[in-house]
Short mmCIF file of C-alpha atoms and ligand atoms in Angstrom, two decimals:
data_model
loop_
_atom_site.label_atom_id
_atom_site.label_comp_id
_atom_site.label_asym_id
_atom_site.label_seq_id
_atom_site.Cartn_x
_atom_site.Cartn_y
_atom_site.Cartn_z
CA MET A 1 102.64 70.95 149.83
CA ALA A 2 106.30 70.57 150.72
CA GLY A 3 105.81 67.90 153.36
CA THR A 4 108.25 66.52 155.87
CA GLY A 5 109.93 64.63 153.01
CA TRP A 6 111.54 67.84 151.94
CA THR A 7 113.29 68.76 155.12
CA THR A 8 114.97 65.38 155.53
CA VAL A 9 115.91 65.06 151.89
CA ASN A 10 117.01 68.62 151.49
CA THR A 11 119.63 68.57 154.24
CA ARG A 12 121.48 65.84 152.34
CA LEU A 13 121.44 67.62 149.00
CA ARG A 14 124.14 70.06 148.03
CA GLN A 15 123.28 73.27 146.29
CA VAL A 16 125.52 73.87 143.29
CA ALA A 17 124.50 77.51 142.92
CA GLY A 18 122.15 80.01 144.56
CA GLY A 19 118.42 79.97 144.18
CA GLY A 20 118.02 76.24 144.90
CA LEU A 21 119.97 74.61 142.05
CA LEU A 22 120.93 71.10 143.16
CA ASP A 23 123.72 68.66 142.44
CA ARG A 24 122.37 66.07 140.03
CA ARG A 25 124.68 63.28 141.22
CA ASP A 26 123.63 63.78 144.84
CA PHE A 27 120.10 63.76 143.69
CA LEU A 28 120.39 60.45 141.87
CA ARG A 29 122.72 58.82 144.41
CA LEU A 30 120.50 59.56 147.36
CA GLY A 31 117.49 58.44 145.38
CA ALA A 32 116.17 61.73 146.55
CA GLY A 33 112.74 60.49 146.21
CA PHE A 34 110.31 61.87 143.70
CA ALA A 35 107.93 59.62 145.63
CA THR A 36 108.46 61.58 148.85
CA ILE A 37 108.99 64.94 147.25
CA ALA A 38 106.16 64.80 144.78
CA ALA A 39 103.90 63.01 147.25
CA ALA A 40 100.90 65.17 146.50
CA GLY A 41 100.17 63.50 143.17
CA GLN A 42 100.53 59.92 144.38
CA MET A 43 97.72 57.43 144.76
CA PRO A 44 97.91 54.79 147.54
CA ILE A 45 98.81 51.38 146.03
CA ALA A 46 95.82 49.68 147.60
CA GLN A 47 93.52 52.09 145.84
CA ALA A 48 95.39 51.82 142.54
CA GLN A 49 95.16 48.02 142.57
CA GLY A 50 91.70 48.00 144.08
CA ALA A 51 88.71 45.78 143.50
CA ALA A 52 87.57 45.08 139.93
CA SER A 53 84.57 47.36 140.36
CA ALA A 54 86.87 50.24 141.29
CA ARG A 55 88.93 49.87 138.15
CA PRO A 56 88.65 52.63 135.59
CA ALA A 57 86.40 52.05 132.58
CA TRP A 58 89.29 51.43 130.18
CA GLN A 59 90.38 48.41 132.21
CA ARG A 60 86.97 46.79 131.99
CA MET A 61 86.26 46.71 128.25
CA LEU A 62 87.85 46.18 124.87
CA GLY A 63 89.64 49.18 123.50
CA GLN A 64 88.92 51.01 120.27
CA ALA A 65 90.35 50.30 116.83
CA ASP A 66 93.58 51.99 115.80
CA LEU A 67 93.92 54.34 112.82
CA PRO A 68 95.92 53.85 109.59
CA TYR A 69 97.87 56.99 110.43
CA GLY A 70 98.34 57.47 114.17
CA GLN A 71 97.20 60.53 116.06
CA PRO A 72 98.23 62.01 119.40
CA SER A 73 96.07 61.26 122.42
CA GLY A 74 92.95 63.38 122.63
CA HIS A 75 94.20 64.40 126.09
CA GLU A 76 97.13 66.15 124.41
CA ALA A 77 94.90 68.26 122.18
CA HIS A 78 96.32 71.45 123.69
CA VAL A 79 99.72 70.64 122.17
CA GLN A 80 99.34 72.52 118.91
CA ARG A 81 101.24 74.86 116.69
CA HIS A 82 100.07 78.46 117.10
CA LEU A 83 99.71 80.95 114.31
CA TRP A 84 101.48 84.10 115.42
CA ASP A 85 100.58 86.48 112.67
CA THR A 86 97.35 88.41 112.48
CA THR A 87 97.23 88.42 108.67
CA PRO A 88 95.33 85.61 106.91
CA GLU A 89 97.36 82.47 106.33
CA THR A 90 97.94 83.02 102.62
CA ALA A 91 98.17 86.82 102.54
CA GLY A 92 101.92 87.03 102.23
CA PHE A 93 103.22 85.83 105.56
CA ALA A 94 102.29 83.21 108.12
CA GLY A 95 104.38 82.07 111.08
CA TRP A 96 103.41 78.88 112.92
CA HIS A 97 105.13 78.42 116.26
CA SER A 98 106.19 75.04 117.68
CA PRO A 99 104.99 74.25 121.26
CA ILE A 100 108.53 73.88 122.63
CA GLN A 101 107.30 74.07 126.24
CA HIS A 102 105.31 70.83 125.80
CA LEU A 103 108.05 68.78 124.09
CA ARG A 104 110.98 66.81 125.52
CA GLY A 105 114.06 65.28 123.96
CA ILE A 106 115.47 66.97 120.86
CA ILE A 107 113.19 65.87 118.00
CA THR A 108 110.23 67.99 116.90
CA PRO A 109 107.33 65.76 115.78
CA ASN A 110 106.44 66.47 112.16
CA GLY A 111 102.98 67.84 112.88
CA LEU A 112 104.49 70.32 115.35
CA HIS A 113 107.42 71.62 113.29
CA PHE A 114 107.32 75.41 113.16
CA ALA A 115 106.56 76.83 109.73
CA VAL A 116 106.93 80.11 107.87
CA HIS A 117 105.09 80.55 104.58
CA HIS A 118 105.41 83.73 102.56
CA ASN A 119 102.92 82.64 99.93
CA GLY A 120 100.91 79.84 101.50
CA ILE A 121 101.57 76.13 100.87
CA PRO A 122 101.64 75.15 97.17
CA ASP A 123 99.67 71.98 96.42
CA ILE A 124 102.42 70.19 94.48
CA ASP A 125 101.77 66.99 92.54
CA PRO A 126 105.13 65.22 92.86
CA GLU A 127 104.67 63.67 89.39
CA GLY A 128 104.68 67.13 87.85
CA HIS A 129 107.51 68.58 89.96
CA ARG A 130 111.06 68.95 88.59
CA LEU A 131 114.32 70.15 90.13
CA ILE A 132 116.56 71.81 87.58
CA ILE A 133 120.24 72.69 87.99
CA HIS A 134 121.47 75.22 85.45
CA GLY A 135 123.63 78.32 84.97
CA LEU A 136 127.41 77.96 85.23
CA VAL A 137 127.42 74.17 84.83
CA GLU A 138 128.77 71.79 82.19
CA ARG A 139 125.53 69.78 82.02
CA PRO A 140 122.21 71.39 82.96
CA LEU A 141 120.13 68.72 84.67
CA SER A 142 116.46 68.13 85.34
CA PHE A 143 115.42 65.60 87.97
CA ASP A 144 112.06 64.11 88.70
CA LEU A 145 111.36 62.70 92.12
CA ALA A 146 111.62 59.05 91.07
CA ARG A 147 115.16 59.65 89.85
CA LEU A 148 116.19 61.50 93.02
CA LEU A 149 114.85 58.72 95.23
CA ARG A 150 117.32 56.28 93.62
CA TYR A 151 120.38 58.17 94.95
CA PRO A 152 122.14 57.00 98.12
CA LEU A 153 120.54 59.02 100.92
CA VAL A 154 122.16 60.46 104.04
CA SER A 155 120.49 61.46 107.32
CA ALA A 156 121.33 64.17 109.83
CA ILE A 157 119.56 65.65 112.85
CA ARG A 158 119.58 69.42 112.40
CA PHE A 159 117.69 72.41 113.76
CA ILE A 160 116.07 75.09 111.62
CA GLU A 161 115.47 78.50 113.19
CA CYS A 162 113.75 81.46 111.58
CA ALA A 163 115.91 84.60 111.53
CA GLY A 164 113.01 86.38 113.23
CA ASN A 165 112.61 83.93 116.12
CA THR A 166 112.16 85.73 119.48
CA ALA A 167 111.58 89.04 117.66
CA ALA A 168 109.14 90.13 120.39
CA ASN A 169 111.94 90.17 122.96
CA ALA A 170 114.11 92.13 120.54
CA LEU A 171 111.47 94.76 119.79
CA SER A 172 109.16 95.10 122.78
CA PRO A 173 110.46 97.72 125.25
CA THR A 174 108.89 95.81 128.14
CA ALA A 175 108.90 92.03 128.48
CA MET A 176 105.77 90.68 126.82
CA ASP A 177 103.87 88.21 129.02
CA ALA A 178 103.77 85.19 126.70
CA ASP A 179 104.70 81.51 126.63
CA ALA A 180 107.92 80.00 125.25
CA GLN A 181 106.07 78.95 122.10
CA SER A 182 104.90 82.47 121.26
CA LEU A 183 108.22 84.06 122.11
CA SER A 184 110.69 81.52 120.73
CA GLY A 185 108.78 78.74 118.94
CA GLN A 186 110.11 79.50 115.46
CA VAL A 187 112.74 76.82 115.83
CA SER A 188 112.53 73.03 115.47
CA CYS A 189 114.82 70.04 115.11
CA ALA A 190 114.29 66.98 112.94
CA GLU A 191 116.12 64.13 111.30
CA TRP A 192 116.40 65.11 107.64
CA THR A 193 117.17 62.54 104.96
CA GLY A 194 118.19 63.34 101.41
CA ILE A 195 120.98 63.83 98.90
CA PRO A 196 124.09 65.90 99.69
CA LEU A 197 124.03 68.90 97.33
CA ARG A 198 127.67 68.32 96.42
CA VAL A 199 126.67 65.05 94.72
CA LEU A 200 124.12 66.75 92.46
CA LEU A 201 126.36 69.76 91.77
CA ALA A 202 129.28 67.45 90.87
CA GLU A 203 127.03 65.61 88.47
CA ALA A 204 126.09 68.89 86.79
CA GLY A 205 129.77 69.91 86.71
CA VAL A 206 130.33 73.36 88.22
CA LYS A 207 132.26 75.68 85.86
CA PRO A 208 135.26 77.76 86.96
CA GLY A 209 134.15 81.18 88.17
CA ALA A 210 131.02 79.80 89.84
CA ARG A 211 130.66 81.25 93.37
CA TRP A 212 126.96 81.40 94.18
CA VAL A 213 123.80 79.37 93.73
CA VAL A 214 120.36 80.94 93.55
CA ALA A 215 117.82 78.54 95.06
CA GLU A 216 114.18 79.06 94.14
CA GLY A 217 111.00 77.50 95.49
CA ALA A 218 107.92 76.49 93.48
CA ASP A 219 105.53 78.49 95.66
CA GLY A 220 103.48 81.23 94.03
CA GLY A 221 105.82 84.02 95.13
CA SER A 222 108.96 82.20 93.91
CA HIS A 223 110.80 82.46 97.20
CA ALA A 224 114.50 82.68 96.32
CA ARG A 225 117.83 83.05 98.10
CA SER A 226 121.47 83.29 96.97
CA LEU A 227 123.84 80.91 98.72
CA PRO A 228 127.63 80.66 98.52
CA LEU A 229 128.55 77.60 96.46
CA GLN A 230 131.05 76.62 99.15
CA LYS A 231 128.36 76.19 101.82
CA LEU A 232 126.26 74.01 99.51
CA MET A 233 129.29 71.83 98.73
CA ASP A 234 130.09 71.65 102.42
CA ASP A 235 126.99 70.32 104.19
CA ALA A 236 123.74 71.28 102.43
CA VAL A 237 121.22 68.54 101.66
CA LEU A 238 118.33 68.19 99.25
CA ALA A 239 115.92 66.85 101.89
CA LEU A 240 113.19 64.38 100.90
CA TYR A 241 112.35 62.85 104.29
CA GLN A 242 111.64 64.39 107.70
CA ASN A 243 111.81 62.15 110.79
CA GLY A 244 111.54 59.03 108.65
CA GLU A 245 108.55 59.97 106.50
CA ARG A 246 108.33 62.09 103.39
CA LEU A 247 108.40 65.84 103.99
CA ARG A 248 105.18 67.47 105.13
CA PRO A 249 103.68 69.98 102.66
CA SER A 250 104.30 72.59 105.37
CA GLN A 251 108.04 71.75 105.28
CA GLY A 252 108.44 71.77 101.49
CA TYR A 253 106.97 68.56 100.03
CA PRO A 254 108.27 66.98 97.91
CA MET A 255 111.75 68.49 98.42
CA ARG A 256 113.54 71.30 100.23
CA LEU A 257 116.98 72.69 100.72
CA LEU A 258 118.50 72.05 104.14
CA VAL A 259 121.33 74.48 104.91
CA PRO A 260 122.49 73.43 108.39
CA GLY A 261 122.96 76.18 110.96
CA TRP A 262 121.88 79.01 108.66
CA GLU A 263 118.80 81.18 109.09
CA GLY A 264 115.54 79.41 108.25
CA ASN A 265 114.84 81.59 105.25
CA VAL A 266 117.64 80.09 103.13
CA ASN A 267 116.24 76.57 103.64
CA VAL A 268 114.16 76.95 100.48
CA LYS A 269 111.04 74.76 100.53
CA TRP A 270 109.35 73.22 97.47
CA LEU A 271 112.75 73.62 95.79
CA HIS A 272 112.56 73.52 91.99
CA ARG A 273 115.55 75.49 90.68
CA LEU A 274 119.24 75.87 91.48
CA GLU A 275 121.03 78.39 89.29
CA VAL A 276 124.81 78.41 89.58
CA THR A 277 126.14 81.97 89.21
CA ASP A 278 129.20 84.14 89.83
CA GLN A 279 127.41 86.58 92.15
CA PRO A 280 124.37 86.81 94.42
CA ALA A 281 121.06 87.70 92.80
CA HIS A 282 119.88 90.17 95.49
CA THR A 283 116.40 88.68 95.42
CA LYS A 284 113.51 90.37 97.22
CA ASP A 285 113.83 87.81 100.01
CA GLU A 286 117.43 88.72 100.81
CA SER A 287 117.53 92.45 100.20
CA GLY A 288 114.93 93.61 102.72
CA LEU A 289 113.37 91.60 105.52
CA TYR A 290 116.26 89.19 106.00
CA THR A 291 119.03 91.69 106.59
CA ARG A 292 120.02 93.23 109.92
CA VAL A 293 120.29 96.95 110.59
CA LEU A 294 123.32 97.78 112.70
CA GLU A 295 123.43 100.33 115.48
CA ASP A 296 125.23 102.84 113.17
CA GLY A 297 122.66 102.38 110.39
CA GLY A 298 124.81 100.00 108.32
CA LEU A 299 123.26 96.86 106.83
CA LEU A 300 124.40 93.35 107.60
CA GLN A 301 123.64 91.20 104.55
CA PHE A 302 124.52 87.58 103.75
CA ALA A 303 125.35 86.83 107.38
CA PRO A 304 123.07 83.83 107.84
CA THR A 305 124.72 81.82 110.65
CA MET A 306 122.36 81.37 113.60
CA GLU A 307 124.46 82.07 116.68
CA VAL A 308 124.41 80.10 119.93
CA LYS A 309 121.13 80.30 121.83
CA SER A 310 119.29 78.53 124.64
CA ILE A 311 115.97 78.62 126.40
CA ILE A 312 114.56 76.96 129.49
CA THR A 313 111.38 75.26 128.29
CA GLN A 314 110.29 73.78 131.64
CA PRO A 315 109.39 75.82 133.60
CA SER A 316 108.72 78.65 131.17
CA GLY A 317 106.42 81.58 130.42
CA GLN A 318 102.81 81.34 131.62
CA GLN A 319 103.32 77.95 133.23
CA LEU A 320 102.25 77.53 136.83
CA LEU A 321 104.32 75.66 139.42
CA PRO A 322 101.64 73.95 141.49
CA GLU A 323 103.52 73.95 144.81
CA PRO A 324 106.98 74.45 146.28
CA GLY A 325 109.24 71.41 145.96
CA PHE A 326 111.45 69.60 143.52
CA TYR A 327 111.44 70.44 139.82
CA GLU A 328 113.68 69.52 136.95
CA ILE A 329 114.67 72.60 134.99
CA SER A 330 114.96 71.52 131.36
CA GLY A 331 115.64 73.35 128.14
CA LEU A 332 117.13 73.47 124.67
CA ALA A 333 120.40 74.88 123.34
CA TRP A 334 121.67 75.07 119.77
CA SER A 335 124.24 76.80 117.60
CA GLY A 336 124.61 77.26 113.87
CA ARG A 337 128.37 76.92 114.28
CA GLY A 338 128.35 73.33 115.51
CA GLY A 339 127.92 71.53 118.83
CA ILE A 340 127.04 72.89 122.26
CA ARG A 341 129.94 72.75 124.69
CA ARG A 342 128.26 73.95 127.86
CA VAL A 343 125.03 75.28 129.26
CA GLU A 344 124.87 77.06 132.60
CA VAL A 345 121.74 77.79 134.57
CA SER A 346 121.12 80.47 137.16
CA GLY A 347 118.37 80.38 139.77
CA ASP A 348 119.14 83.82 141.17
CA GLY A 349 119.02 86.18 138.23
CA GLY A 350 122.61 85.65 137.11
CA ARG A 351 124.43 86.16 140.42
CA SER A 352 125.56 82.52 140.44
CA TRP A 353 125.59 79.84 137.76
CA ALA A 354 125.81 76.04 137.71
CA ALA A 355 126.62 73.72 134.82
CA ALA A 356 123.55 71.89 133.53
CA GLN A 357 123.72 68.29 132.39
CA LEU A 358 123.81 67.93 128.60
CA GLN A 359 121.76 64.92 127.60
CA SER A 360 123.15 62.74 124.83
CA PRO A 361 123.26 62.89 121.92
CA VAL A 362 125.02 66.26 121.67
CA LEU A 363 125.06 66.84 117.92
CA ASP A 364 126.35 69.56 115.61
CA LYS A 365 123.77 72.15 114.57
CA ALA A 366 121.03 70.31 116.44
CA PHE A 367 119.02 70.85 119.60
CA THR A 368 120.88 69.81 122.74
CA ARG A 369 118.67 69.06 125.73
CA PHE A 370 119.96 70.29 129.10
CA SER A 371 118.63 69.83 132.60
CA ILE A 372 119.36 70.52 136.26
CA PRO A 373 117.43 69.68 139.44
CA TRP A 374 115.96 72.58 141.36
CA HIS A 375 114.32 73.02 144.74
CA TRP A 376 111.81 75.81 144.67
CA THR A 377 111.07 76.99 148.18
CA GLY A 378 108.26 79.25 147.06
CA GLY A 379 110.09 82.56 146.71
CA ARG A 380 110.50 84.84 143.74
CA HIS A 381 113.26 83.61 141.42
CA LEU A 382 114.84 84.56 138.11
CA LEU A 383 115.74 81.48 136.07
CA MET A 384 118.19 81.90 133.20
CA SER A 385 120.25 79.72 130.89
CA ARG A 386 123.36 80.63 128.91
CA ALA A 387 125.00 78.37 126.35
CA GLU A 388 128.49 78.22 124.88
CA ASP A 389 129.19 76.50 121.57
CA CYS A 390 132.16 74.54 120.22
CA GLN A 391 133.76 77.75 118.95
CA GLY A 392 133.56 79.41 122.35
CA GLN A 393 130.71 81.73 121.30
CA ARG A 394 128.41 82.70 124.18
CA GLN A 395 125.03 84.32 124.43
CA PRO A 396 124.93 88.07 125.12
CA ASP A 397 122.48 89.53 127.63
CA ARG A 398 119.62 91.55 126.14
CA LYS A 399 121.32 94.90 126.70
CA ALA A 400 124.50 93.83 124.90
CA TRP A 401 122.46 92.38 122.03
CA LYS A 402 120.41 95.58 121.67
CA ALA A 403 123.58 97.71 121.63
CA GLN A 404 124.77 96.04 118.42
CA TYR A 405 121.69 96.81 116.33
CA ALA A 406 119.33 99.61 115.36
CA ARG A 407 116.25 99.90 117.61
CA HIS A 408 113.93 98.37 115.04
CA SER A 409 116.24 95.48 114.07
CA PHE A 410 115.01 92.10 115.25
CA ASN A 411 116.62 89.27 113.23
CA HIS A 412 119.02 86.81 114.88
CA TYR A 413 118.02 87.63 118.47
CA ASN A 414 119.94 85.22 120.73
CA ALA A 415 120.16 86.98 124.08
CA ILE A 416 119.87 85.14 127.40
CA GLN A 417 116.21 84.41 128.25
CA ALA A 418 115.12 85.07 131.83
CA TRP A 419 111.92 83.66 133.34
CA ARG A 420 110.60 85.14 136.56
CA VAL A 421 108.99 82.66 138.93
CA ASN A 422 106.55 84.60 141.09
CA ARG A 423 105.62 83.66 144.65
CA ASP A 424 102.33 82.22 143.45
CA GLY A 425 104.22 79.89 141.07
CA ARG A 426 103.32 81.74 137.89
CA VAL A 427 106.22 82.01 135.43
CA GLU A 428 106.66 85.19 133.38
CA ASN A 429 108.90 86.54 130.66
CA HIS A 430 111.46 88.92 132.17
CA TYR A 431 114.23 91.13 130.88
CA GLY A 432 117.18 90.27 133.12
N1 LIG B 501 109.79 78.34 99.04
C1 LIG B 501 109.80 78.84 100.29
N2 LIG B 501 110.76 78.44 101.12
C2 LIG B 501 110.82 78.92 102.37
C3 LIG B 501 109.87 79.86 102.85
C4 LIG B 501 108.85 80.26 101.95
O1 LIG B 501 107.97 81.06 102.29
N3 LIG B 501 108.83 79.73 100.68
N4 LIG B 501 109.99 80.36 104.13
C5 LIG B 501 111.35 80.35 104.69
C6 LIG B 501 111.44 80.74 106.08
S1 LIG B 501 111.32 82.39 106.40
C7 LIG B 501 111.76 79.86 107.06
S2 LIG B 501 112.03 80.36 108.64
C8 LIG B 501 111.87 78.40 106.79
C9 LIG B 501 110.96 77.64 107.74
O2 LIG B 501 111.02 76.28 107.48
P1 LIG B 501 109.80 75.38 108.01
O3 LIG B 501 108.53 76.06 107.56
O4 LIG B 501 109.99 74.03 107.44
O5 LIG B 501 109.92 75.39 109.51
O6 LIG B 501 111.51 78.09 105.44
C10 LIG B 501 112.02 79.00 104.50
N5 LIG B 501 111.82 78.49 103.19
MO1 LIG B 502 112.09 82.75 108.56
#
């Protein structure tokens, strides 16, 4: 429990906002002592270094052989993607959520990248796969993978977020008791490597009058979206690699469209066709599910930018704080408009706010990791984070977000997330 360490240490630490938020510099300067504060989990050195017979089994024998393709520790087996939907995996729609509450830093490991499949995962033989560029172009082109791999490749760390991420908070009239993964795990961030689309489009020679490109996937349902030519010329990438290795089948092997900062749905996986046109195609994937219904009944279509958003991942929903004492509040912020300028955290339900530290690197259209030290004295607290991006956009609260849209609209939910820390240390989703 909070031993005597706390009282001495605590008097020398400044609070930067209510609810126990601490000054990070004080904390580091005073060496404020995880050793004293987190004393409960510490083992006496004598015991740790003890006699040979007291050493744990793994220190007394040869270890096991490694594997050709490495696997996480068996002790981390709980860190898994979770399937959110109740329908069978290949029956039209499956959403796999990334365990954001178990991850640190800004990179999502490939096996834990969230995934949305409307038609299951096609089993594509890369030898038989072609990407064609046709329509309003001077030279229709067909590429096989070997040819694409010979182009100069660029890399960028970018997030992808499903338009429907955090839909439960948008739709449920009362705050659903769930973890961060279930509520907001349809977002991930990876280093993507591939060919800038502008290079391939220039090679095909875009004709005057071209304004749109219809991108189609090679999955059974021919997932397709219309994209403004300008965005593709600007920063879209034909991605072939994900965090250094070739794309996972789940992410679009052998190639996908990466459209930085735009809703996940336009990042067409298993890409096999780009048709340059003068107008959008109004495909099934962009005329229904991926629009937003406004409060007055109007439809918001072709508005794919994912707005600024943040979430505290530690501590977060359904986690249990074992005892009062020091904790580092840590979370993720991102914006489809560019970089994150600022994240503020509140420990008292929004009455006061303190600036969190942004950990480097702070990249455009990528996860930014933020943190702030916190002293939990055991009371009931509401933790919140609110981010501001490079264009000065800020997160609305839930009420303001709901006021913009029809009651049943759920895409692009980016309201401030509140977590309630109960007296017993249990953390719960809360509408603040
Ligand atoms: N061909 C194809 N591309 C697709 C989809 C799909 O079902 N088929 N799902 C889309 C949706 S809704 C999202 S949110 C993103 C998710 O990308 P990920 O599965 O790599 O995380 O892929 C998009 N691209
Ligand atoms: Mo999505």
